[in-house]
Amino acid sequence: MRCNKNTRYSSLICRNLFSTLVTSPNPDFGINVPAKNTNLVSMRAIVHFGRTLITVFLLSLSLWSNSQSISFSDGKYELGLGLGPSFFLGDLGGARGIGKPFIRDLDIPLTKFSKGLFINIYPAEWLGFRLAYNQSFIEGSDDEVDLAGGREFSRWRRNQYFQSKISELYFGIELYPTVWLEQYDDLQGKLRPYGIAGIGMFHFNPKGYYYPDPNNLNSKQLVELKPLRLEGQGMSQYPDRKEYKLTQLEVPMGGGFKYYIKEHIYVGLEILHRKTFTDYIDDVSTKYIDPIYFSQYLAPADVPIAYQLHNREPFRNITRPTIGRQRGDSKEMDSYFSTIFRFGWRLNGSSSPNRKALRQLRCPIYF
């Protein structure tokens, strides 16, 4: 008789069924046995029913999975963690000349750190569903502008700064296009590239430094920027500038690869970009307002803080009218991305009881 994967699965299921019948506390073979303890019999009935239900489920799963082109025998669930640098892409800082999209305007000195946890579920080896939670820190500063005598001077003169913690939760779909090219079922030694896209939410809170004594830059206070309404958000004098929310939607997208160093352990590298729908991660978006309105909307103690943070050009020894001048670029939304080193574990991989049993049921080799 030829031994194949269906035979091995059938042998395994038969062994589970036999074990259920043998170890059942009170199998019913048509013989009426008086019960000595009603509660004990009920508990035994529940346990027996649970074993039978699990056996039927495993049988159904094995029959369904064997009808697919991709096997589930290597495991369906993964847990892991990711660590790596994070980068902000917004209005502040940047390279020479006019602001540029994506990594062409990256400030490497402001690289920060990201960390997170994820769980993956695989209905098939080529398709994965991911739920992930990450914490990051991002920063932007016009001090990092690479001055070369061009249009980048306007950003250096603006002299704005921000920092923010970011917490995000997202759901993503992973696609593994090379699975169909693989020649064997085991995972160890495999390199799998993939792409990912999804939907999520993130929370941020931009903060900046206030200097109570502008002549002493060593003394500073970190203050939240949103309550200060630095660009007139929520002021009736600027009806088109609505207050922004600190929790926003995002669209994560990217790609990477995994390498399985063991059947149930892998390492990987991933680049994940987050497209957002707000231009206020750095609290800079549009034009300067008239600071006279701060006193109408803010507490008296916050008015001098807002005056200083809305226009920081005086720290460059530059004094000029700013009302109505460009402060940020509202045509481009802010974003951020991270380069993640990933470490993951398959929960029901080669160390699971079923995988060990399958290896024991492999066909013998005759010489």
mmCIF file with all atom_site columns, N, CA, C and O in Angstrom, residues 244-272:
data_model
loop_
_atom_site.group_PDB
_atom_site.id
_atom_site.type_symbol
_atom_site.label_atom_id
_atom_site.label_alt_id
_atom_site.label_comp_id
_atom_site.label_asym_id
_atom_site.label_entity_id
_atom_site.label_seq_id
_atom_site.pdbx_PDB_ins_code
_atom_site.Cartn_x
_atom_site.Cartn_y
_atom_site.Cartn_z
_atom_site.occupancy
_atom_site.B_iso_or_equiv
_atom_site.pdbx_formal_charge
_atom_site.auth_seq_id
_atom_site.auth_comp_id
_atom_site.auth_asym_id
_atom_site.auth_atom_id
_atom_site.pdbx_PDB_model_num
ATOM 1   N N  . TYR A 1 244 ? -8.099 69.373 15.676 1.00 0.00 ? 244 TYR A N  1
ATOM 2   C CA . TYR A 1 244 ? -7.806 68.011 15.241 1.00 0.00 ? 244 TYR A CA 1
ATOM 3   C C  . TYR A 1 244 ? -7.867 67.050 16.424 1.00 0.00 ? 244 TYR A C  1
ATOM 4   O O  . TYR A 1 244 ? -7.726 67.436 17.584 1.00 0.00 ? 244 TYR A O  1
ATOM 5   N N  . LYS A 1 245 ? -8.096 65.773 16.104 1.00 0.00 ? 245 LYS A N  1
ATOM 6   C CA . LYS A 1 245 ? -8.175 64.731 17.120 1.00 0.00 ? 245 LYS A CA 1
ATOM 7   C C  . LYS A 1 245 ? -6.820 64.049 17.266 1.00 0.00 ? 245 LYS A C  1
ATOM 8   O O  . LYS A 1 245 ? -6.081 63.882 16.292 1.00 0.00 ? 245 LYS A O  1
ATOM 9   N N  . LEU A 1 246 ? -6.522 63.640 18.489 1.00 0.00 ? 246 LEU A N  1
ATOM 10  C CA . LEU A 1 246 ? -5.243 62.999 18.768 1.00 0.00 ? 246 LEU A CA 1
ATOM 11  C C  . LEU A 1 246 ? -5.256 61.501 18.462 1.00 0.00 ? 246 LEU A C  1
ATOM 12  O O  . LEU A 1 246 ? -4.206 60.852 18.517 1.00 0.00 ? 246 LEU A O  1
ATOM 13  N N  . THR A 1 247 ? -6.414 60.949 18.147 1.00 0.00 ? 247 THR A N  1
ATOM 14  C CA . THR A 1 247 ? -6.520 59.555 17.709 1.00 0.00 ? 247 THR A CA 1
ATOM 15  C C  . THR A 1 247 ? -7.055 59.557 16.286 1.00 0.00 ? 247 THR A C  1
ATOM 16  O O  . THR A 1 247 ? -8.124 60.123 16.028 1.00 0.00 ? 247 THR A O  1
ATOM 17  N N  . GLN A 1 248 ? -6.310 58.952 15.372 1.00 0.00 ? 248 GLN A N  1
ATOM 18  C CA . GLN A 1 248 ? -6.620 59.043 13.951 1.00 0.00 ? 248 GLN A CA 1
ATOM 19  C C  . GLN A 1 248 ? -6.509 57.675 13.280 1.00 0.00 ? 248 GLN A C  1
ATOM 20  O O  . GLN A 1 248 ? -5.869 56.748 13.798 1.00 0.00 ? 248 GLN A O  1
ATOM 21  N N  . LEU A 1 249 ? -7.112 57.582 12.105 1.00 0.00 ? 249 LEU A N  1
ATOM 22  C CA . LEU A 1 249 ? -6.989 56.390 11.282 1.00 0.00 ? 249 LEU A CA 1
ATOM 23  C C  . LEU A 1 249 ? -5.647 56.391 10.553 1.00 0.00 ? 249 LEU A C  1
ATOM 24  O O  . LEU A 1 249 ? -5.078 57.450 10.260 1.00 0.00 ? 249 LEU A O  1
ATOM 25  N N  . GLU A 1 250 ? -5.178 55.199 10.227 1.00 0.00 ? 250 GLU A N  1
ATOM 26  C CA . GLU A 1 250 ? -3.964 55.057 9.439  1.00 0.00 ? 250 GLU A CA 1
ATOM 27  C C  . GLU A 1 250 ? -4.106 53.854 8.517  1.00 0.00 ? 250 GLU A C  1
ATOM 28  O O  . GLU A 1 250 ? -4.922 52.959 8.750  1.00 0.00 ? 250 GLU A O  1
ATOM 29  N N  . VAL A 1 251 ? -3.289 53.852 7.461  1.00 0.00 ? 251 VAL A N  1
ATOM 30  C CA . VAL A 1 251 ? -3.226 52.720 6.546  1.00 0.00 ? 251 VAL A CA 1
ATOM 31  C C  . VAL A 1 251 ? -1.778 52.238 6.518  1.00 0.00 ? 251 VAL A C  1
ATOM 32  O O  . VAL A 1 251 ? -0.924 52.850 5.876  1.00 0.00 ? 251 VAL A O  1
ATOM 33  N N  . PRO A 1 252 ? -1.465 51.170 7.242  1.00 0.00 ? 252 PRO A N  1
ATOM 34  C CA . PRO A 1 252 ? -0.107 50.627 7.188  1.00 0.00 ? 252 PRO A CA 1
ATOM 35  C C  . PRO A 1 252 ? 0.096  49.815 5.913  1.00 0.00 ? 252 PRO A C  1
ATOM 36  O O  . PRO A 1 252 ? -0.793 49.072 5.490  1.00 0.00 ? 252 PRO A O  1
ATOM 37  N N  . MET A 1 253 ? 1.261  49.946 5.302  1.00 0.00 ? 253 MET A N  1
ATOM 38  C CA . MET A 1 253 ? 1.577  49.186 4.097  1.00 0.00 ? 253 MET A CA 1
ATOM 39  C C  . MET A 1 253 ? 3.081  49.010 4.006  1.00 0.00 ? 253 MET A C  1
ATOM 40  O O  . MET A 1 253 ? 3.851  49.879 4.446  1.00 0.00 ? 253 MET A O  1
ATOM 41  N N  . GLY A 1 254 ? 3.498  47.885 3.482  1.00 0.00 ? 254 GLY A N  1
ATOM 42  C CA . GLY A 1 254 ? 4.933  47.648 3.396  1.00 0.00 ? 254 GLY A CA 1
ATOM 43  C C  . GLY A 1 254 ? 5.244  46.238 2.941  1.00 0.00 ? 254 GLY A C  1
ATOM 44  O O  . GLY A 1 254 ? 4.429  45.569 2.292  1.00 0.00 ? 254 GLY A O  1
ATOM 45  N N  . GLY A 1 255 ? 6.414  45.781 3.301  1.00 0.00 ? 255 GLY A N  1
ATOM 46  C CA . GLY A 1 255 ? 6.851  44.453 2.898  1.00 0.00 ? 255 GLY A CA 1
ATOM 47  C C  . GLY A 1 255 ? 8.068  44.027 3.687  1.00 0.00 ? 255 GLY A C  1
ATOM 48  O O  . GLY A 1 255 ? 8.678  44.821 4.422  1.00 0.00 ? 255 GLY A O  1
ATOM 49  N N  . GLY A 1 256 ? 8.430  42.773 3.541  1.00 0.00 ? 256 GLY A N  1
ATOM 50  C CA . GLY A 1 256 ? 9.586  42.255 4.253  1.00 0.00 ? 256 GLY A CA 1
ATOM 51  C C  . GLY A 1 256 ? 9.827  40.811 3.887  1.00 0.00 ? 256 GLY A C  1
ATOM 52  O O  . GLY A 1 256 ? 9.342  40.307 2.864  1.00 0.00 ? 256 GLY A O  1
ATOM 53  N N  . PHE A 1 257 ? 10.576 40.136 4.722  1.00 0.00 ? 257 PHE A N  1
ATOM 54  C CA . PHE A 1 257 ? 10.828 38.714 4.506  1.00 0.00 ? 257 PHE A CA 1
ATOM 55  C C  . PHE A 1 257 ? 11.016 38.022 5.845  1.00 0.00 ? 257 PHE A C  1
ATOM 56  O O  . PHE A 1 257 ? 11.348 38.646 6.854  1.00 0.00 ? 257 PHE A O  1
ATOM 57  N N  . LYS A 1 258 ? 10.781 36.711 5.848  1.00 0.00 ? 258 LYS A N  1
ATOM 58  C CA . LYS A 1 258 ? 11.010 35.859 7.005  1.00 0.00 ? 258 LYS A CA 1
ATOM 59  C C  . LYS A 1 258 ? 12.028 34.784 6.620  1.00 0.00 ? 258 LYS A C  1
ATOM 60  O O  . LYS A 1 258 ? 11.998 34.279 5.497  1.00 0.00 ? 258 LYS A O  1
ATOM 61  N N  . TYR A 1 259 ? 12.828 34.412 7.603  1.00 0.00 ? 259 TYR A N  1
ATOM 62  C CA . TYR A 1 259 ? 13.712 33.260 7.420  1.00 0.00 ? 259 TYR A CA 1
ATOM 63  C C  . TYR A 1 259 ? 13.530 32.343 8.619  1.00 0.00 ? 259 TYR A C  1
ATOM 64  O O  . TYR A 1 259 ? 13.737 32.748 9.764  1.00 0.00 ? 259 TYR A O  1
ATOM 65  N N  . TYR A 1 260 ? 13.145 31.086 8.348  1.00 0.00 ? 260 TYR A N  1
ATOM 66  C CA . TYR A 1 260 ? 12.886 30.126 9.413  1.00 0.00 ? 260 TYR A CA 1
ATOM 67  C C  . TYR A 1 260 ? 14.192 29.434 9.803  1.00 0.00 ? 260 TYR A C  1
ATOM 68  O O  . TYR A 1 260 ? 14.720 28.601 9.058  1.00 0.00 ? 260 TYR A O  1
ATOM 69  N N  . ILE A 1 261 ? 14.701 29.811 10.969 1.00 0.00 ? 261 ILE A N  1
ATOM 70  C CA . ILE A 1 261 ? 15.930 29.180 11.448 1.00 0.00 ? 261 ILE A CA 1
ATOM 71  C C  . ILE A 1 261 ? 15.642 27.813 12.060 1.00 0.00 ? 261 ILE A C  1
ATOM 72  O O  . ILE A 1 261 ? 16.526 26.964 12.144 1.00 0.00 ? 261 ILE A O  1
ATOM 73  N N  . LYS A 1 262 ? 14.394 27.599 12.469 1.00 0.00 ? 262 LYS A N  1
ATOM 74  C CA . LYS A 1 262 ? 13.920 26.292 12.905 1.00 0.00 ? 262 LYS A CA 1
ATOM 75  C C  . LYS A 1 262 ? 12.504 26.129 12.373 1.00 0.00 ? 262 LYS A C  1
ATOM 76  O O  . LYS A 1 262 ? 11.916 27.064 11.814 1.00 0.00 ? 262 LYS A O  1
ATOM 77  N N  . GLU A 1 263 ? 11.946 24.939 12.571 1.00 0.00 ? 263 GLU A N  1
ATOM 78  C CA . GLU A 1 263 ? 10.613 24.674 12.059 1.00 0.00 ? 263 GLU A CA 1
ATOM 79  C C  . GLU A 1 263 ? 9.579  25.623 12.649 1.00 0.00 ? 263 GLU A C  1
ATOM 80  O O  . GLU A 1 263 ? 8.592  25.953 11.994 1.00 0.00 ? 263 GLU A O  1
ATOM 81  N N  . HIS A 1 264 ? 9.787  26.096 13.867 1.00 0.00 ? 264 HIS A N  1
ATOM 82  C CA . HIS A 1 264 ? 8.799  26.933 14.525 1.00 0.00 ? 264 HIS A CA 1
ATOM 83  C C  . HIS A 1 264 ? 9.353  28.285 14.976 1.00 0.00 ? 264 HIS A C  1
ATOM 84  O O  . HIS A 1 264 ? 8.696  28.998 15.721 1.00 0.00 ? 264 HIS A O  1
ATOM 85  N N  . ILE A 1 265 ? 10.538 28.672 14.533 1.00 0.00 ? 265 ILE A N  1
ATOM 86  C CA . ILE A 1 265 ? 11.135 29.958 14.905 1.00 0.00 ? 265 ILE A CA 1
ATOM 87  C C  . ILE A 1 265 ? 11.659 30.648 13.654 1.00 0.00 ? 265 ILE A C  1
ATOM 88  O O  . ILE A 1 265 ? 12.309 30.018 12.814 1.00 0.00 ? 265 ILE A O  1
ATOM 89  N N  . TYR A 1 266 ? 11.380 31.938 13.525 1.00 0.00 ? 266 TYR A N  1
ATOM 90  C CA . TYR A 1 266 ? 11.895 32.686 12.380 1.00 0.00 ? 266 TYR A CA 1
ATOM 91  C C  . TYR A 1 266 ? 12.373 34.067 12.810 1.00 0.00 ? 266 TYR A C  1
ATOM 92  O O  . TYR A 1 266 ? 11.988 34.593 13.863 1.00 0.00 ? 266 TYR A O  1
ATOM 93  N N  . VAL A 1 267 ? 13.210 34.646 11.986 1.00 0.00 ? 267 VAL A N  1
ATOM 94  C CA . VAL A 1 267 ? 13.639 36.036 12.113 1.00 0.00 ? 267 VAL A CA 1
ATOM 95  C C  . VAL A 1 267 ? 13.282 36.733 10.808 1.00 0.00 ? 267 VAL A C  1
ATOM 96  O O  . VAL A 1 267 ? 13.138 36.086 9.760  1.00 0.00 ? 267 VAL A O  1
ATOM 97  N N  . GLY A 1 268 ? 13.134 38.030 10.856 1.00 0.00 ? 268 GLY A N  1
ATOM 98  C CA . GLY A 1 268 ? 12.751 38.740 9.645  1.00 0.00 ? 268 GLY A CA 1
ATOM 99  C C  . GLY A 1 268 ? 13.038 40.218 9.719  1.00 0.00 ? 268 GLY A C  1
ATOM 100 O O  . GLY A 1 268 ? 13.407 40.758 10.774 1.00 0.00 ? 268 GLY A O  1
ATOM 101 N N  . LEU A 1 269 ? 12.870 40.863 8.598  1.00 0.00 ? 269 LEU A N  1
ATOM 102 C CA . LEU A 1 269 ? 13.043 42.307 8.476  1.00 0.00 ? 269 LEU A CA 1
ATOM 103 C C  . LEU A 1 269 ? 11.863 42.864 7.696  1.00 0.00 ? 269 LEU A C  1
ATOM 104 O O  . LEU A 1 269 ? 11.457 42.298 6.677  1.00 0.00 ? 269 LEU A O  1
ATOM 105 N N  . GLU A 1 270 ? 11.313 43.981 8.178  1.00 0.00 ? 270 GLU A N  1
ATOM 106 C CA . GLU A 1 270 ? 10.124 44.559 7.553  1.00 0.00 ? 270 GLU A CA 1
ATOM 107 C C  . GLU A 1 270 ? 10.220 46.079 7.549  1.00 0.00 ? 270 GLU A C  1
ATOM 108 O O  . GLU A 1 270 ? 10.663 46.688 8.525  1.00 0.00 ? 270 GLU A O  1
ATOM 109 N N  . ILE A 1 271 ? 9.805  46.683 6.458  1.00 0.00 ? 271 ILE A N  1
ATOM 110 C CA . ILE A 1 271 ? 9.641  48.138 6.368  1.00 0.00 ? 271 ILE A CA 1
ATOM 111 C C  . ILE A 1 271 ? 8.151  48.421 6.281  1.00 0.00 ? 271 ILE A C  1
ATOM 112 O O  . ILE A 1 271 ? 7.476  47.936 5.358  1.00 0.00 ? 271 ILE A O  1
ATOM 113 N N  . LEU A 1 272 ? 7.634  49.180 7.243  1.00 0.00 ? 272 LEU A N  1
ATOM 114 C CA . LEU A 1 272 ? 6.192  49.441 7.324  1.00 0.00 ? 272 LEU A CA 1
ATOM 115 C C  . LEU A 1 272 ? 5.943  50.942 7.349  1.00 0.00 ? 272 LEU A C  1
ATOM 116 O O  . LEU A 1 272 ? 6.355  51.638 8.277  1.00 0.00 ? 272 LEU A O  1
#
